[in-house]
mmCIF file of C-alpha atoms in Angstrom:
data_model
loop_
_atom_site.group_PDB
_atom_site.id
_atom_site.type_symbol
_atom_site.label_atom_id
_atom_site.label_comp_id
_atom_site.label_asym_id
_atom_site.label_seq_id
_atom_site.Cartn_x
_atom_site.Cartn_y
_atom_site.Cartn_z
ATOM 1 C CA MET A 190 151.508 43.777 -21.429
ATOM 2 C CA LEU A 191 149.377 41.802 -18.312
ATOM 3 C CA GLU A 192 149.093 37.910 -19.296
ATOM 4 C CA LEU A 193 146.202 36.985 -17.622
ATOM 5 C CA ARG A 194 146.307 33.333 -16.423
ATOM 6 C CA ALA A 195 142.773 32.621 -14.635
ATOM 7 C CA GLU A 196 139.337 32.572 -15.725
ATOM 8 C CA THR A 197 137.895 35.869 -17.072
ATOM 9 C CA ALA A 198 138.469 38.437 -14.866
ATOM 10 C CA ILE A 199 135.647 39.761 -13.111
ATOM 11 C CA ASP A 200 135.409 43.509 -10.731
ATOM 12 C CA ASP A 201 133.183 43.876 -8.237
ATOM 13 C CA GLY A 202 133.220 47.542 -8.910
ATOM 14 C CA ASP A 203 135.494 48.088 -5.900
ATOM 15 C CA ALA A 204 137.924 51.602 -6.740
ATOM 16 C CA GLU A 205 140.413 50.483 -4.475
ATOM 17 C CA VAL A 206 141.094 47.413 -6.294
ATOM 18 C CA GLY A 207 143.597 49.043 -9.242
ATOM 19 C CA PRO A 208 145.173 50.818 -6.951
ATOM 20 C CA LEU A 209 146.236 47.938 -4.390
ATOM 21 C CA MET A 210 147.567 45.995 -7.554
ATOM 22 C CA ALA A 211 149.374 48.783 -8.376
ATOM 23 C CA LEU A 212 150.429 48.770 -4.770
ATOM 24 C CA PHE A 213 151.693 45.874 -4.659
ATOM 25 C CA ASP A 214 153.793 45.696 -7.611
ATOM 26 C CA ALA A 215 155.839 48.884 -7.224
ATOM 27 C CA THR A 216 156.610 47.003 -4.357
ATOM 28 C CA PHE A 217 157.116 43.363 -5.320
ATOM 29 C CA SER A 218 157.586 43.136 -8.720
ATOM 30 C CA ARG A 219 160.996 44.145 -9.259
ATOM 31 C CA ASP A 220 162.934 42.239 -6.243
ATOM 32 C CA PHE A 221 160.406 39.391 -6.347
ATOM 33 C CA ASN A 222 159.167 39.305 -10.172
ATOM 34 C CA THR A 223 155.790 38.679 -9.103
ATOM 35 C CA ARG A 224 152.885 40.358 -9.771
ATOM 36 C CA LEU A 225 149.018 40.367 -8.258
ATOM 37 C CA ILE A 226 146.373 39.608 -10.924
ATOM 38 C CA ARG A 227 142.513 39.884 -10.620
ATOM 39 C CA GLY A 228 141.518 36.708 -11.811
ATOM 40 C CA GLY A 229 138.200 34.217 -11.998
ATOM 41 C CA HIS A 230 136.406 32.544 -9.048
ATOM 42 C CA GLU A 231 139.579 30.426 -7.781
ATOM 43 C CA PRO A 232 142.313 32.101 -5.876
ATOM 44 C CA VAL A 233 146.130 30.606 -7.337
ATOM 45 C CA TYR A 234 149.789 32.109 -7.265
ATOM 46 C CA LEU A 235 151.528 30.676 -10.232
ATOM 47 C CA PRO A 236 155.420 30.319 -10.734
ATOM 48 C CA ALA A 237 157.256 32.197 -13.583
ATOM 49 C CA THR A 238 156.245 30.311 -16.126
ATOM 50 C CA ALA A 239 157.717 29.952 -20.269
ATOM 51 C CA GLN A 240 154.683 31.543 -21.545
ATOM 52 C CA THR A 241 154.070 33.996 -18.345
ATOM 53 C CA PRO A 242 157.700 35.754 -16.767
ATOM 54 C CA TYR A 243 156.945 36.420 -13.952
ATOM 55 C CA HIS A 244 155.570 35.126 -10.471
ATOM 56 C CA GLN A 245 151.374 35.507 -9.849
ATOM 57 C CA VAL A 246 149.634 36.006 -7.279
ATOM 58 C CA VAL A 247 146.252 35.694 -8.643
ATOM 59 C CA PHE A 248 143.483 36.837 -6.827
ATOM 60 C CA ALA A 249 139.418 36.456 -6.970
ATOM 61 C CA HIS A 250 136.468 37.872 -8.452
ATOM 62 C CA GLY A 251 138.258 41.333 -8.182
ATOM 63 C CA TYR A 252 137.824 41.355 -4.026
ATOM 64 C CA PHE A 253 140.387 43.664 -1.947
ATOM 65 C CA SER A 254 140.018 41.441 1.148
ATOM 66 C CA SER A 255 140.589 38.418 -1.648
ATOM 67 C CA ALA A 256 143.473 39.461 -2.972
ATOM 68 C CA LEU A 257 145.042 41.164 -0.014
ATOM 69 C CA HIS A 258 144.497 37.408 1.634
ATOM 70 C CA GLU A 259 146.661 36.033 -1.033
ATOM 71 C CA ILE A 260 148.922 38.656 -0.958
ATOM 72 C CA ALA A 261 149.233 37.184 3.176
ATOM 73 C CA HIS A 262 150.031 33.733 1.902
ATOM 74 C CA TRP A 263 152.571 34.879 -0.248
ATOM 75 C CA CYS A 264 154.272 37.282 2.202
ATOM 76 C CA ILE A 265 154.879 33.716 4.664
ATOM 77 C CA ALA A 266 155.987 31.548 1.780
ATOM 78 C CA GLY A 267 159.993 30.878 1.484
ATOM 79 C CA GLU A 268 161.817 31.072 -1.686
ATOM 80 C CA GLN A 269 161.459 27.666 -3.009
ATOM 81 C CA ARG A 270 157.469 27.008 -1.851
ATOM 82 C CA ARG A 271 157.351 30.208 -4.462
ATOM 83 C CA LEU A 272 158.733 28.088 -7.654
ATOM 84 C CA LEU A 273 156.313 25.708 -6.671
ATOM 85 C CA GLU A 274 152.237 26.283 -8.120
ATOM 86 C CA ASP A 275 150.030 27.243 -4.544
ATOM 87 C CA TYR A 276 153.078 26.980 -2.883
ATOM 88 C CA GLY A 277 153.076 23.223 -3.302
ATOM 89 C CA TYR A 278 150.140 23.523 -0.779
ATOM 90 C CA TRP A 279 146.914 20.549 -1.946
ATOM 91 C CA TYR A 280 144.222 22.543 -0.606
ATOM 92 C CA CYS A 281 140.783 20.580 1.165
ATOM 93 C CA PRO A 282 137.565 22.463 -0.893
ATOM 94 C CA ASP A 283 134.474 23.602 0.791
ATOM 95 C CA GLY A 284 132.506 20.995 2.832
ATOM 96 C CA ARG A 285 135.769 19.881 5.465
ATOM 97 C CA ASP A 286 134.943 17.384 8.239
ATOM 98 C CA ALA A 287 135.190 18.794 11.656
ATOM 99 C CA THR A 288 139.073 17.547 11.471
ATOM 100 C CA GLN A 289 139.904 18.767 8.067
ATOM 101 C CA GLN A 290 138.159 22.188 9.477
ATOM 102 C CA ARG A 291 140.683 22.369 12.208
ATOM 103 C CA GLU A 292 143.652 21.134 10.059
ATOM 104 C CA PHE A 293 142.980 24.056 8.085
ATOM 105 C CA GLU A 294 142.163 26.628 10.789
ATOM 106 C CA GLN A 295 145.532 25.986 11.790
ATOM 107 C CA VAL A 296 147.238 26.472 8.469
ATOM 108 C CA GLU A 297 144.959 29.677 8.102
ATOM 109 C CA VAL A 298 146.128 31.973 11.245
ATOM 110 C CA LYS A 299 149.323 32.625 10.651
ATOM 111 C CA PRO A 300 148.396 34.593 6.965
ATOM 112 C CA GLN A 301 144.866 35.794 8.771
ATOM 113 C CA ALA A 302 146.910 37.363 11.011
ATOM 114 C CA ILE A 303 148.828 39.109 8.740
ATOM 115 C CA GLU A 304 145.650 39.849 6.139
ATOM 116 C CA TRP A 305 144.524 41.471 9.498
ATOM 117 C CA ALA A 306 147.070 44.219 9.953
ATOM 118 C CA MET A 307 146.995 44.597 6.087
ATOM 119 C CA THR A 308 142.958 45.130 6.822
ATOM 120 C CA ILE A 309 143.177 47.741 9.418
ATOM 121 C CA ALA A 310 146.268 49.084 6.929
ATOM 122 C CA ALA A 311 144.248 49.693 4.143
ATOM 123 C CA ASN A 312 142.174 51.436 6.237
ATOM 124 C CA ARG A 313 139.066 48.413 6.003
ATOM 125 C CA ARG A 314 137.026 46.282 8.628
ATOM 126 C CA PHE A 315 138.655 42.453 9.153
ATOM 127 C CA GLN A 316 136.895 39.527 9.289
ATOM 128 C CA VAL A 317 138.153 35.827 9.590
ATOM 129 C CA SER A 318 137.339 33.545 6.390
ATOM 130 C CA THR A 319 136.335 29.969 7.516
ATOM 131 C CA ASP A 320 135.578 28.983 4.383
ATOM 132 C CA ASN A 321 133.670 26.109 5.106
ATOM 133 C CA LEU A 322 130.052 27.024 3.436
ATOM 134 C CA ASN A 323 129.372 23.103 3.322
ATOM 135 C CA GLY A 324 131.047 21.145 5.855
ATOM 136 C CA ALA A 325 131.270 21.271 9.246
ATOM 137 C CA GLU A 326 129.784 23.755 11.505
ATOM 138 C CA PRO A 327 133.486 25.772 12.155
ATOM 139 C CA ASP A 328 134.035 27.721 15.447
ATOM 140 C CA ARG A 329 134.349 31.233 13.932
ATOM 141 C CA ALA A 330 134.677 33.289 17.719
ATOM 142 C CA GLY A 331 137.708 30.555 18.524
ATOM 143 C CA PHE A 332 138.927 30.408 15.337
ATOM 144 C CA THR A 333 139.377 34.380 15.186
ATOM 145 C CA ARG A 334 141.211 33.714 18.966
ATOM 146 C CA ARG A 335 143.781 32.584 17.858
ATOM 147 C CA VAL A 336 144.413 34.818 14.827
ATOM 148 C CA ARG A 337 144.398 37.962 17.083
ATOM 149 C CA ALA A 338 146.159 35.798 19.146
ATOM 150 C CA GLN A 339 148.816 35.568 16.630
ATOM 151 C CA LEU A 340 148.505 39.581 15.411
ATOM 152 C CA LEU A 341 149.044 40.500 19.224
ATOM 153 C CA SER A 342 152.407 37.908 18.400
ATOM 154 C CA TYR A 343 153.695 39.728 15.214
ATOM 155 C CA LEU A 344 152.542 43.033 17.051
ATOM 156 C CA GLN A 345 155.548 42.036 19.589
ATOM 157 C CA SER A 346 157.845 40.094 17.510
ATOM 158 C CA GLY A 347 157.597 41.807 14.047
ATOM 159 C CA PHE A 348 155.531 40.565 11.204
ATOM 160 C CA PRO A 349 157.708 38.923 8.370
ATOM 161 C CA GLU A 350 159.261 40.737 6.210
ATOM 162 C CA ARG A 351 157.395 41.134 2.853
ATOM 163 C CA ALA A 352 154.502 41.736 5.082
ATOM 164 C CA SER A 353 155.474 44.433 6.751
ATOM 165 C CA LEU A 354 156.462 46.111 3.739
ATOM 166 C CA PHE A 355 153.076 45.845 2.544
ATOM 167 C CA ILE A 356 151.711 46.756 5.624
ATOM 168 C CA ASP A 357 153.963 49.548 5.358
ATOM 169 C CA ALA A 358 152.739 51.105 2.125
ATOM 170 C CA LEU A 359 149.422 49.939 2.260
ATOM 171 C CA ARG A 360 149.320 52.376 5.356
ATOM 172 C CA ASP A 361 151.176 55.002 3.474
ATOM 173 C CA ARG A 362 148.350 55.071 0.479
ATOM 174 C CA PHE A 363 145.147 54.212 1.876
ATOM 175 C CA ASN A 364 145.720 56.365 5.620
ATOM 176 C CA GLY A 365 145.617 53.616 7.707
ATOM 177 C CA PRO A 366 146.043 53.579 11.300
ATOM 178 C CA GLU A 367 148.873 52.621 13.243
ATOM 179 C CA LEU A 368 148.412 48.957 14.165
ATOM 180 C CA THR A 369 149.249 48.889 17.772
ATOM 181 C CA THR A 370 147.685 46.320 20.320
ATOM 182 C CA ASP A 371 146.422 49.948 21.554
ATOM 183 C CA PHE A 372 144.093 49.906 19.088
ATOM 184 C CA LEU A 373 143.556 46.650 18.640
ATOM 185 C CA ALA A 374 141.866 45.988 21.769
ATOM 186 C CA LYS A 375 139.599 49.774 21.424
ATOM 187 C CA ASP A 376 138.451 48.620 17.628
ATOM 188 C CA TYR A 377 138.637 44.890 17.768
ATOM 189 C CA PRO A 378 137.637 43.923 21.513
ATOM 190 C CA HIS A 379 138.108 40.163 22.327
ATOM 191 C CA ASP A 380 135.044 38.305 22.753
#
């Protein structure tokens, strides 16, 4: 029986969230002792404890896109970071000033590039998240270009191993297209 650590889970009604959770667990629970958990308001990564003997990638509100975003962060985190709550990172919440927003975006480029690839593999449409509704106005177009450039770099040099495994699993499960630079140019043209 799964123990839900986050606030009361909310189901956004997306019928593919359950299959996504099952796919993550089938891909990673045995080798990495990690489960994907539908959570409440705030996403969080929780390492295993005596009470919960597996690591938890907790995504917000049962949203498919939140799950992919949190999975992307997990795919980048190294072994030592995966032993720390939220990988040991300090999070600056919504309401960031311009400098804090630039720092936030710099850290988010790689995970959002992986999330973009996962979103395409899951046969969905991607949109960057600047996550700052009550702060400095973000440069959404500029951030999208930086995330896209990182995605192109991953396409040329390869994705991190866990990300690559999950992109393939998503494509198989959700019949997503093969992600190529040609597909990206056609479906997601530059500004």
